[in-house]
CSV table of C-alpha atoms in Angstrom, one decimal:
chain,number,residue,atom,x,y,z
D,1,UNK,CA,0.0,0.0,0.0
D,2,UNK,CA,2.8,2.4,0.9
D,3,UNK,CA,4.5,1.7,-2.4
D,4,UNK,CA,1.3,2.5,-4.3
D,5,UNK,CA,0.8,5.7,-2.3
D,6,UNK,CA,4.4,6.6,-3.0
D,7,UNK,CA,4.0,5.9,-6.7
D,8,UNK,CA,0.8,8.0,-6.8
D,9,UNK,CA,2.6,10.8,-5.1
D,10,UNK,CA,5.5,10.6,-7.5
D,11,UNK,CA,3.1,10.6,-10.4
D,12,UNK,CA,1.2,13.6,-9.2
D,13,UNK,CA,4.5,15.4,-8.5
D,14,UNK,CA,5.6,14.7,-12.1
D,15,UNK,CA,2.3,15.9,-13.5
D,16,UNK,CA,2.5,19.1,-11.3
D,17,UNK,CA,6.1,19.8,-12.6
D,18,UNK,CA,5.0,19.2,-16.2
D,19,UNK,CA,2.0,21.6,-15.7
D,20,UNK,CA,4.3,24.2,-14.0
D,21,UNK,CA,6.8,23.9,-16.9
D,22,UNK,CA,4.1,24.2,-19.5
D,23,UNK,CA,2.5,27.2,-17.9
D,24,UNK,CA,5.8,29.0,-17.6
D,25,UNK,CA,6.6,28.1,-21.2
D,26,UNK,CA,3.4,29.7,-22.4
D,27,UNK,CA,3.5,32.7,-20.1
D,28,UNK,CA,7.2,33.5,-20.4
D,29,UNK,CA,9.1,31.8,-23.3
D,30,UNK,CA,6.3,31.6,-25.9
D,31,UNK,CA,4.3,34.7,-24.7
D,32,UNK,CA,5.7,37.1,-27.4
D,33,UNK,CA,5.0,34.7,-30.3
D,34,UNK,CA,1.4,34.1,-29.1
D,35,UNK,CA,0.8,37.8,-28.4
D,36,UNK,CA,2.2,38.8,-31.9
D,37,UNK,CA,0.0,36.2,-33.7
D,38,UNK,CA,-2.3,38.3,-36.0
D,39,UNK,CA,-5.2,35.9,-35.2
D,40,UNK,CA,-5.0,36.5,-31.5
D,41,UNK,CA,-8.0,38.6,-30.8
D,42,UNK,CA,-7.6,38.5,-27.0
D,43,UNK,CA,-6.1,41.9,-26.8
D,44,UNK,CA,-8.8,43.3,-29.1
D,45,UNK,CA,-11.5,41.9,-26.8
D,46,UNK,CA,-9.9,43.8,-24.0
D,47,UNK,CA,-9.6,47.0,-26.1
D,48,UNK,CA,-12.8,46.9,-28.2
D,49,UNK,CA,-15.1,48.7,-25.8
D,50,UNK,CA,-12.4,51.2,-24.6
D,51,UNK,CA,-11.9,54.7,-26.0
D,52,UNK,CA,-9.5,54.7,-28.9
D,53,UNK,CA,-7.7,57.6,-30.4
D,54,UNK,CA,-7.7,58.7,-34.1
D,55,UNK,CA,-5.0,58.2,-36.7
D,56,UNK,CA,-4.3,61.1,-39.0
D,57,UNK,CA,-2.0,62.2,-41.7
D,58,UNK,CA,0.6,64.9,-41.7
D,59,UNK,CA,-1.8,67.2,-43.6
D,60,UNK,CA,-4.7,66.6,-41.2
D,61,UNK,CA,-6.8,63.9,-42.8
D,62,UNK,CA,-8.4,61.5,-40.3
D,63,UNK,CA,-7.8,58.0,-41.5
D,64,UNK,CA,-9.0,56.0,-38.5
D,65,UNK,CA,-11.4,57.0,-35.8
D,66,UNK,CA,-14.0,55.6,-33.3
D,67,UNK,CA,-17.6,56.8,-33.0
D,68,UNK,CA,-20.2,55.9,-30.3
D,69,UNK,CA,-22.7,53.2,-31.1
D,70,UNK,CA,-25.8,51.9,-29.3
D,71,UNK,CA,-24.8,48.3,-29.4
D,72,UNK,CA,-22.9,46.2,-26.9
D,73,UNK,CA,-19.5,47.2,-28.4
D,74,UNK,CA,-20.3,50.9,-27.6
D,75,UNK,CA,-17.9,52.2,-30.3
D,76,UNK,CA,-17.4,51.6,-34.0
D,77,UNK,CA,-13.9,51.8,-35.5
D,78,UNK,CA,-14.1,53.3,-39.0
D,79,UNK,CA,-11.7,54.3,-41.8
D,80,UNK,CA,-12.9,57.3,-43.7
D,81,UNK,CA,-10.4,56.9,-46.6
D,82,UNK,CA,-11.1,53.2,-47.1
D,83,UNK,CA,-8.5,51.4,-49.1
D,84,UNK,CA,-6.3,54.5,-49.7
D,85,UNK,CA,-4.6,53.9,-46.4
D,86,UNK,CA,-5.7,50.3,-45.8
D,87,UNK,CA,-2.2,48.9,-45.5
D,88,UNK,CA,-0.9,51.7,-43.3
D,89,UNK,CA,-3.7,51.9,-40.7
D,90,UNK,CA,-4.3,48.2,-40.9
D,91,UNK,CA,-7.4,47.1,-39.2
D,92,UNK,CA,-8.9,46.8,-35.7
D,93,UNK,CA,-11.1,43.7,-35.7
D,94,UNK,CA,-12.9,42.0,-32.9
D,95,UNK,CA,-12.5,38.7,-34.7
D,96,UNK,CA,-9.1,39.0,-36.4
D,97,UNK,CA,-7.1,41.2,-34.2
D,98,UNK,CA,-5.0,44.2,-35.4
D,99,UNK,CA,-2.5,45.1,-38.1
D,100,UNK,CA,-0.6,48.1,-39.3
D,101,UNK,CA,-0.5,51.3,-37.2
D,102,UNK,CA,-3.4,50.0,-35.3
D,103,UNK,CA,-1.2,47.2,-34.0
D,104,UNK,CA,2.1,49.1,-33.5
D,105,UNK,CA,0.6,52.0,-31.6
D,106,UNK,CA,-2.3,50.1,-29.9
D,107,UNK,CA,-1.1,51.0,-26.4
D,108,UNK,CA,-0.9,54.7,-27.3
D,109,UNK,CA,-4.3,54.7,-29.0
D,110,UNK,CA,-5.9,53.0,-26.0
D,111,UNK,CA,-4.1,55.2,-23.4
D,112,UNK,CA,-2.3,52.2,-21.9
D,113,UNK,CA,1.1,53.5,-22.9
D,114,UNK,CA,3.6,53.8,-20.0
D,115,UNK,CA,3.9,57.5,-20.7
D,116,UNK,CA,0.2,57.9,-19.5
D,117,UNK,CA,0.9,56.0,-16.4
D,118,UNK,CA,3.9,58.1,-15.4
D,119,UNK,CA,2.5,61.5,-16.4
D,120,UNK,CA,-1.2,61.2,-15.5
D,121,UNK,CA,-1.2,59.3,-12.2
D,122,UNK,CA,-3.9,61.5,-10.7
D,123,UNK,CA,-6.2,60.8,-13.6
D,124,UNK,CA,-5.7,57.1,-13.2
D,125,UNK,CA,-6.5,57.3,-9.6
D,126,UNK,CA,-9.7,59.1,-10.6
D,127,UNK,CA,-10.4,56.3,-13.2
D,128,UNK,CA,-10.4,58.9,-16.0
D,129,UNK,CA,-10.4,57.3,-19.4
D,130,UNK,CA,-7.5,58.1,-21.8
D,131,UNK,CA,-6.7,57.7,-25.4
D,132,UNK,CA,-4.2,59.3,-27.8
D,133,UNK,CA,-4.2,60.4,-31.4
D,134,UNK,CA,-1.3,59.3,-33.7
D,135,UNK,CA,-0.1,61.6,-36.4
D,136,UNK,CA,1.7,60.0,-39.3
D,137,UNK,CA,4.4,61.4,-41.6
D,138,UNK,CA,2.4,60.3,-44.6
D,139,UNK,CA,0.5,63.0,-46.5
D,140,UNK,CA,-3.0,62.3,-47.9
D,141,UNK,CA,-2.2,64.5,-50.9
D,142,UNK,CA,0.9,62.6,-51.8
D,143,UNK,CA,-0.7,59.2,-51.1
D,144,UNK,CA,-3.5,60.1,-53.6
D,145,UNK,CA,-0.9,61.0,-56.2
D,146,UNK,CA,1.0,57.8,-55.7
D,147,UNK,CA,-2.2,55.7,-55.8
D,148,UNK,CA,-3.5,57.4,-58.9
D,149,UNK,CA,-0.1,57.2,-60.7
D,150,UNK,CA,0.2,53.5,-60.0
D,151,UNK,CA,-3.4,53.0,-61.0
D,152,UNK,CA,-5.0,49.5,-61.3
D,153,UNK,CA,-1.6,47.8,-61.8
D,154,UNK,CA,-0.2,45.4,-59.2
D,155,UNK,CA,2.7,47.0,-57.5
D,156,UNK,CA,3.8,49.5,-54.9
D,157,UNK,CA,5.1,53.0,-54.4
D,158,UNK,CA,7.2,54.1,-51.5
D,159,UNK,CA,8.3,57.7,-51.0
D,160,UNK,CA,10.3,58.9,-48.0
D,161,UNK,CA,12.4,61.8,-46.7
D,162,UNK,CA,16.1,60.5,-47.1
D,163,UNK,CA,17.3,62.9,-44.4
D,164,UNK,CA,14.9,61.7,-41.7
D,165,UNK,CA,13.5,58.3,-42.9
D,166,UNK,CA,10.0,59.7,-42.6
D,167,UNK,CA,7.6,57.8,-44.9
D,168,UNK,CA,5.8,60.3,-47.1
D,169,UNK,CA,3.6,57.9,-49.1
D,170,UNK,CA,3.2,54.1,-49.2
D,171,UNK,CA,0.8,52.9,-51.8
D,172,UNK,CA,-0.1,49.4,-53.0
D,173,UNK,CA,-2.4,47.9,-55.5
D,174,UNK,CA,-4.6,46.1,-54.8
D,175,UNK,CA,-5.3,47.3,-51.2
D,176,UNK,CA,-8.1,46.4,-48.9
D,177,UNK,CA,-10.7,48.6,-47.3
D,178,UNK,CA,-10.4,47.9,-43.5
D,179,UNK,CA,-14.0,48.9,-42.7
D,180,UNK,CA,-15.6,45.5,-43.3
D,181,UNK,CA,-13.2,43.9,-40.9
D,182,UNK,CA,-14.0,46.4,-38.2
D,183,UNK,CA,-17.7,45.7,-38.3
D,184,UNK,CA,-19.8,44.4,-35.4
D,185,UNK,CA,-21.7,41.8,-37.4
D,186,UNK,CA,-19.2,38.9,-37.0
D,187,UNK,CA,-20.8,36.8,-39.7
D,188,UNK,CA,-20.3,39.6,-42.2
D,189,UNK,CA,-16.8,40.1,-40.9
D,190,UNK,CA,-15.9,36.5,-41.4
D,191,UNK,CA,-17.3,36.6,-44.9
D,192,UNK,CA,-15.2,39.6,-45.7
D,193,UNK,CA,-12.1,38.0,-44.3
D,194,UNK,CA,-12.7,34.8,-46.3
D,195,UNK,CA,-13.2,36.8,-49.5
D,196,UNK,CA,-10.1,38.8,-49.0
D,197,UNK,CA,-7.9,35.8,-48.2
D,198,UNK,CA,-9.3,33.8,-51.2
D,199,UNK,CA,-8.7,36.7,-53.6
D,200,UNK,CA,-5.7,35.6,-55.8
D,201,UNK,CA,-4.7,39.3,-56.1
D,202,UNK,CA,-3.9,39.3,-52.3
D,203,UNK,CA,-5.4,42.6,-51.3
D,204,UNK,CA,-4.5,42.0,-47.7
D,205,UNK,CA,-0.8,41.9,-48.5
D,206,UNK,CA,1.1,45.2,-48.0
D,207,UNK,CA,3.4,44.8,-51.0
D,208,UNK,CA,5.5,47.9,-50.1
D,209,UNK,CA,7.1,46.3,-47.0
D,210,UNK,CA,6.1,42.6,-46.9
D,211,UNK,CA,6.5,41.4,-50.5
D,212,UNK,CA,9.9,40.6,-52.1
D,213,UNK,CA,10.7,40.8,-55.7
D,214,UNK,CA,13.8,40.5,-58.0
D,215,UNK,CA,15.1,44.0,-58.0
D,216,UNK,CA,16.8,43.6,-61.4
D,217,UNK,CA,18.9,46.5,-62.6
D,218,UNK,CA,17.8,48.8,-59.8
D,219,UNK,CA,20.2,46.7,-57.7
D,220,UNK,CA,23.1,48.0,-59.9
D,221,UNK,CA,23.1,51.0,-57.6
D,222,UNK,CA,24.3,48.6,-54.8
D,223,UNK,CA,26.8,46.9,-57.1
D,224,UNK,CA,28.3,50.2,-58.4
D,225,UNK,CA,28.5,51.5,-54.9
D,226,UNK,CA,30.3,48.4,-53.7
D,227,UNK,CA,32.7,48.5,-56.7
D,228,UNK,CA,33.7,52.0,-55.9
D,229,UNK,CA,33.9,51.6,-52.2
D,230,UNK,CA,36.2,48.5,-52.5
D,231,UNK,CA,38.4,50.1,-55.2
D,232,UNK,CA,37.4,47.5,-57.7
D,233,UNK,CA,36.3,50.2,-60.1
D,234,UNK,CA,36.6,53.9,-60.6
D,235,UNK,CA,34.7,56.2,-62.9
D,236,UNK,CA,37.3,55.7,-65.6
D,237,UNK,CA,38.6,52.2,-65.1
D,238,UNK,CA,38.1,49.5,-66.1
D,239,UNK,CA,36.6,50.1,-69.5
D,240,UNK,CA,34.2,47.2,-70.1
D,241,UNK,CA,34.2,45.7,-73.6
D,242,UNK,CA,31.3,46.6,-75.9
D,243,UNK,CA,29.6,43.3,-76.3
D,244,UNK,CA,26.1,41.8,-76.3
D,245,UNK,CA,26.9,38.9,-74.0
D,246,UNK,CA,29.7,37.4,-71.9
D,247,UNK,CA,30.7,33.9,-71.0
D,248,UNK,CA,30.4,33.0,-67.3
D,249,UNK,CA,32.7,30.7,-65.4
D,250,UNK,CA,31.5,27.2,-64.6
D,251,UNK,CA,28.8,27.2,-67.4
D,252,UNK,CA,28.3,27.2,-71.1
D,253,UNK,CA,25.3,29.5,-70.8
D,254,UNK,CA,26.2,33.2,-71.6
D,255,UNK,CA,24.8,36.2,-69.8
D,256,UNK,CA,23.1,38.5,-72.3
D,257,UNK,CA,22.2,42.2,-72.4
D,258,UNK,CA,18.5,43.2,-72.4
D,259,UNK,CA,17.3,43.0,-76.0
D,260,UNK,CA,20.8,41.7,-77.0
D,261,UNK,CA,22.0,45.3,-77.2
D,262,UNK,CA,25.7,46.0,-77.4
D,263,UNK,CA,27.0,48.1,-74.5
D,264,UNK,CA,30.1,48.6,-72.4
D,265,UNK,CA,32.5,51.4,-71.4
D,266,UNK,CA,33.5,52.8,-68.0
D,267,UNK,CA,31.2,52.5,-65.0
D,268,UNK,CA,29.1,55.7,-65.4
D,269,UNK,CA,28.3,54.7,-69.0
D,270,UNK,CA,27.5,51.2,-68.0
D,271,UNK,CA,25.0,52.5,-65.4
D,272,UNK,CA,23.6,55.1,-67.7
D,273,UNK,CA,22.5,52.4,-70.2
D,274,UNK,CA,22.1,49.7,-67.6
D,275,UNK,CA,24.6,47.3,-69.2
D,276,UNK,CA,24.2,43.8,-67.8
D,277,UNK,CA,27.4,42.4,-69.2
D,278,UNK,CA,29.5,45.2,-67.6
D,279,UNK,CA,27.8,44.8,-64.2
D,280,UNK,CA,28.0,41.0,-64.3
D,281,UNK,CA,31.7,41.3,-64.9
D,282,UNK,CA,32.0,44.0,-62.1
D,283,UNK,CA,30.3,41.5,-59.7
D,284,UNK,CA,32.8,38.8,-60.6
D,285,UNK,CA,35.6,41.3,-60.1
D,286,UNK,CA,34.3,42.4,-56.7
D,287,UNK,CA,34.0,38.9,-55.5
D,288,UNK,CA,31.6,37.0,-53.3
D,289,UNK,CA,32.7,38.3,-49.9
D,290,UNK,CA,32.8,42.0,-50.8
D,291,UNK,CA,29.6,42.0,-52.9
D,292,UNK,CA,27.6,40.2,-50.1
D,293,UNK,CA,29.0,42.7,-47.5
D,294,UNK,CA,28.1,45.6,-49.8
D,295,UNK,CA,24.5,44.4,-50.1
D,296,UNK,CA,24.3,44.0,-46.3
D,297,UNK,CA,25.7,47.5,-45.7
D,298,UNK,CA,22.6,48.8,-47.5
D,299,UNK,CA,20.3,46.7,-45.3
D,300,UNK,CA,19.9,43.5,-47.3
D,301,UNK,CA,19.4,40.4,-45.1
D,302,UNK,CA,18.2,42.6,-42.2
D,303,UNK,CA,14.6,43.5,-41.3
D,304,UNK,CA,14.0,47.2,-41.8
D,305,UNK,CA,13.2,48.7,-38.4
D,306,UNK,CA,10.1,50.4,-39.6
D,307,UNK,CA,7.3,51.0,-37.1
D,308,UNK,CA,4.9,48.7,-39.0
D,309,UNK,CA,4.4,45.0,-38.0
D,310,UNK,CA,5.9,42.0,-39.8
D,311,UNK,CA,8.1,43.9,-42.2
D,312,UNK,CA,10.1,41.5,-44.4
D,313,UNK,CA,13.9,41.5,-44.8
D,314,UNK,CA,15.3,41.6,-48.3
D,315,UNK,CA,17.5,38.7,-49.3
D,316,UNK,CA,20.9,38.3,-50.8
D,317,UNK,CA,22.9,35.0,-51.1
D,318,UNK,CA,25.6,34.3,-48.6
D,319,UNK,CA,29.2,34.9,-49.6
D,320,UNK,CA,29.9,31.2,-49.3
D,321,UNK,CA,27.1,30.3,-51.7
D,322,UNK,CA,28.3,32.8,-54.3
D,323,UNK,CA,32.0,31.8,-53.9
D,324,UNK,CA,30.9,28.3,-55.0
D,325,UNK,CA,28.6,29.5,-57.8
D,326,UNK,CA,30.3,32.1,-60.1
D,327,UNK,CA,27.3,32.4,-62.4
D,328,UNK,CA,25.1,33.2,-59.4
D,329,UNK,CA,27.6,35.8,-58.4
D,330,UNK,CA,27.4,37.5,-61.8
D,331,UNK,CA,23.6,37.3,-61.9
D,332,UNK,CA,23.3,38.6,-58.3
D,333,UNK,CA,25.3,41.7,-59.3
D,334,UNK,CA,22.5,42.6,-61.7
D,335,UNK,CA,19.7,41.9,-59.1
D,336,UNK,CA,18.6,38.5,-60.3
D,337,UNK,CA,19.2,34.9,-59.2
D,338,UNK,CA,18.4,34.7,-55.5
D,339,UNK,CA,18.3,38.5,-54.8
D,340,UNK,CA,14.9,39.7,-53.6
D,341,UNK,CA,13.9,43.1,-52.3
D,342,UNK,CA,10.9,44.8,-50.9
D,343,UNK,CA,10.0,48.2,-52.4
D,344,UNK,CA,10.8,49.7,-49.0
D,345,UNK,CA,14.3,48.3,-49.2
D,346,UNK,CA,14.9,49.8,-52.6
D,347,UNK,CA,13.6,53.1,-51.5
D,348,UNK,CA,16.1,52.9,-48.7
D,349,UNK,CA,18.9,52.1,-51.2
D,350,UNK,CA,18.1,55.3,-53.1
D,351,UNK,CA,17.8,57.2,-49.8
D,352,UNK,CA,21.2,56.0,-48.7
D,353,UNK,CA,22.8,57.4,-51.7
D,354,UNK,CA,20.8,60.7,-51.4
D,355,UNK,CA,21.8,61.0,-47.7
D,356,UNK,CA,25.6,60.9,-48.2
D,357,UNK,CA,25.8,57.1,-47.7
D,358,UNK,CA,23.7,56.9,-44.5
D,359,UNK,CA,20.4,55.0,-44.5
D,360,UNK,CA,18.1,56.5,-41.9
D,361,UNK,CA,15.6,54.4,-39.9
D,362,UNK,CA,12.2,54.4,-41.8
D,363,UNK,CA,9.2,55.4,-39.8
D,364,UNK,CA,5.5,56.4,-40.2
D,365,UNK,CA,4.8,58.0,-36.8
D,366,UNK,CA,5.5,61.7,-36.3
D,367,UNK,CA,3.9,62.4,-33.0
D,368,UNK,CA,1.4,61.1,-30.4
D,369,UNK,CA,-0.9,63.5,-28.5
D,370,UNK,CA,-3.2,62.6,-25.7
D,371,UNK,CA,-6.9,63.4,-25.7
D,372,UNK,CA,-6.2,66.8,-24.2
D,373,UNK,CA,-3.7,67.7,-27.0
D,374,UNK,CA,-0.5,67.3,-25.0
D,375,UNK,CA,2.4,65.8,-26.9
D,376,UNK,CA,3.5,62.5,-25.2
D,377,UNK,CA,5.8,61.1,-28.0
D,378,UNK,CA,7.7,62.4,-31.0
D,379,UNK,CA,9.9,60.6,-33.4
D,380,UNK,CA,13.6,61.4,-33.3
D,381,UNK,CA,15.4,60.5,-36.6
D,382,UNK,CA,18.2,58.1,-36.3
D,383,UNK,CA,20.6,56.3,-38.6
D,384,UNK,CA,20.0,52.6,-39.4
D,385,UNK,CA,23.1,51.6,-41.4
D,386,UNK,CA,26.0,53.3,-43.2
D,387,UNK,CA,26.0,52.0,-46.7
D,388,UNK,CA,29.0,53.7,-48.2
D,389,UNK,CA,31.3,56.7,-47.5
D,390,UNK,CA,30.1,60.1,-48.6
D,391,UNK,CA,32.5,60.4,-51.5
D,392,UNK,CA,31.2,57.1,-52.9
D,393,UNK,CA,27.6,58.2,-52.4
D,394,UNK,CA,28.3,61.5,-54.3
D,395,UNK,CA,29.9,59.6,-57.2
D,396,UNK,CA,27.0,57.2,-57.5
D,397,UNK,CA,24.6,60.2,-57.2
D,398,UNK,CA,26.3,61.8,-60.2
D,399,UNK,CA,26.1,58.6,-62.2
D,400,UNK,CA,22.3,58.3,-61.4
D,401,UNK,CA,21.9,61.8,-62.6
D,402,UNK,CA,23.3,60.6,-65.9
D,403,UNK,CA,20.7,57.8,-66.0
D,404,UNK,CA,17.9,60.4,-66.0
D,405,UNK,CA,19.6,63.1,-68.1
D,406,UNK,CA,20.4,60.8,-71.0
D,407,UNK,CA,20.0,57.2,-70.2
D,408,UNK,CA,17.3,54.7,-69.5
D,409,UNK,CA,15.4,57.0,-67.0
D,410,UNK,CA,14.7,60.1,-69.1
D,411,UNK,CA,10.9,59.8,-68.5
D,412,UNK,CA,11.6,60.8,-64.8
D,413,UNK,CA,12.9,64.2,-65.8
D,414,UNK,CA,11.3,67.1,-64.0
D,415,UNK,CA,11.6,70.6,-65.5
D,416,UNK,CA,13.9,72.8,-63.4
D,417,UNK,CA,14.8,69.9,-61.0
D,418,UNK,CA,17.9,67.6,-61.2
D,419,UNK,CA,16.7,64.0,-60.7
D,420,UNK,CA,18.9,61.0,-59.9
D,421,UNK,CA,17.5,57.6,-60.7
D,422,UNK,CA,18.0,54.0,-61.8
D,423,UNK,CA,15.7,51.8,-63.8
D,424,UNK,CA,15.2,48.1,-63.4
D,425,UNK,CA,13.5,45.4,-65.5
D,426,UNK,CA,13.7,42.1,-63.6
D,427,UNK,CA,12.7,38.9,-65.4
D,428,UNK,CA,10.3,36.7,-63.4
D,429,UNK,CA,10.7,33.4,-65.3
D,430,UNK,CA,7.0,33.6,-66.3
D,431,UNK,CA,7.6,35.5,-69.6
D,432,UNK,CA,7.0,38.7,-67.7
D,433,UNK,CA,9.2,41.3,-66.0
D,434,UNK,CA,8.9,43.4,-62.8
D,435,UNK,CA,9.6,47.0,-63.8
D,436,UNK,CA,11.4,49.2,-61.3
D,437,UNK,CA,12.5,52.8,-60.8
D,438,UNK,CA,14.4,54.1,-57.8
D,439,UNK,CA,15.2,57.8,-57.5
D,440,UNK,CA,15.6,61.0,-55.5
D,441,UNK,CA,15.3,64.7,-56.0
D,442,UNK,CA,16.6,67.4,-56.1
D,443,UNK,CA,19.8,65.5,-56.6
D,444,UNK,CA,22.1,68.0,-54.9
D,445,UNK,CA,19.7,68.6,-51.9
D,446,UNK,CA,17.4,65.6,-51.7
D,447,UNK,CA,13.9,66.1,-50.2
D,448,UNK,CA,12.3,62.9,-51.4
D,449,UNK,CA,13.4,59.4,-52.4
D,450,UNK,CA,11.1,57.0,-54.3
D,451,UNK,CA,10.9,53.4,-55.2
D,452,UNK,CA,8.3,52.1,-57.7
D,453,UNK,CA,7.6,48.5,-58.8
D,454,UNK,CA,4.9,47.5,-61.3
D,455,UNK,CA,4.6,43.7,-61.4
D,456,UNK,CA,4.5,41.3,-64.3
D,457,UNK,CA,4.7,43.5,-67.3
D,458,UNK,CA,5.1,41.8,-70.7
D,459,UNK,CA,8.6,41.0,-71.9
D,460,UNK,CA,8.8,43.7,-74.6
D,461,UNK,CA,11.0,46.7,-75.2
D,462,UNK,CA,8.0,49.0,-74.5
D,463,UNK,CA,7.5,47.7,-71.0
D,464,UNK,CA,10.6,48.5,-69.0
D,465,UNK,CA,11.4,50.2,-65.7
D,466,UNK,CA,12.2,53.4,-67.7
D,467,UNK,CA,8.9,53.4,-69.6
D,468,UNK,CA,6.5,52.0,-66.9
D,469,UNK,CA,7.8,52.8,-63.5
D,470,UNK,CA,9.8,56.0,-64.1
D,471,UNK,CA,6.7,58.2,-65.0
D,472,UNK,CA,5.1,57.1,-61.7
D,473,UNK,CA,8.2,58.1,-59.7
D,474,UNK,CA,8.2,61.4,-61.5
D,475,UNK,CA,4.6,62.2,-60.6
D,476,UNK,CA,5.3,61.4,-56.9
D,477,UNK,CA,8.6,63.4,-56.8
D,478,UNK,CA,7.0,66.3,-58.5
D,479,UNK,CA,4.1,66.4,-56.1
D,480,UNK,CA,6.3,66.0,-53.1
D,481,UNK,CA,8.5,68.9,-54.1
D,482,UNK,CA,5.5,71.1,-54.9
D,483,UNK,CA,4.4,70.7,-51.3
D,484,UNK,CA,0.9,71.2,-49.9
């Protein structure tokens, strides 16, 4: 009998220890993952009946707000601009949780931010309800221009201030209207969610910072910068041969220029006409270690620290992989093979050149004010990474000016303004190409940097980054420089 009691006691003790370990695992070790799960609506249940502040743009447009209702929820979250800011505001849904700014700044919007607790202790003791309004760096006027310029074509536009990292516009097509997900009729909310997730166009996907694409020739900005920074090339040497294709090591397959054109010359000329053979050779000359390090210095392989949830890192092959595979090294130098970038990352590449080689931390929040109008938080610009020394940035800037003045990017020219840019036409392997343009202006004193991608354009000479994406970037830069 004693042996049975002892066995039972040991068994119960083991079960208690297992329960203790499991509870601690869930509450401590795995807590962040569970809390960050987009489908976790527990926090939303807590917040849904609480006062919630507004989200507004830099030019005063309210893009998310709560209004009183007569139902059990007491308040209805609404998005007056619908899909125009759908991927920025995200949604605040009882059933599906939060996304976008609604997620990142949830504690501020609901008044639970630590700043309230420290500064408004007397109000808390009196059980006074708090919320805060979040002002974004994004302008409604510029967001409208970006959205209209992109039109009904799958893709994205990112515009930012290269000196501060402030996002000025972030537009995607298609985008979702968050209003149906914020509804109080949960059957209707579930139907809307199902329809959005079943849509092959992926309207819930913020392409600007969560989708990765081959950057194609827009990546040549990184390759040129790395070549100059490592001393592999200068603006005069080497002079690349004028050819339509080159042989690659370890393979019998040649690497060809777009449209089998013949091109070559020194680095500025190669960038001006976007010569694949010259840049593939430059990549081979730079070598695997230095090219991989150069890409990483611009932010590739790192997650951009933007204040929006679930931002995706851009990818670049490891130095070890490229050292084994020379054809991949050459193709990576022209933004193909296993190179993939978000539109946000390519905007940061342009911004790094514009800002003397320093890439600033991207952000969408400008300030947070409490319900009484007092400022409780402001964003202070800070550097994210140093891509290249200032002299290299200035040289690449001048080369990018040449692209717009008389190269592949002439459709981005703005009268009276010097524009620096780089085109990209990245083959997808589906008989289509992604068309890119990255740019900044004014070139000598940059106020705005832009990246544009338009997906899956036909593989014809009339559908390139210079013809499709450059005019979109021009419209956005022109509007940004014109101001309110």
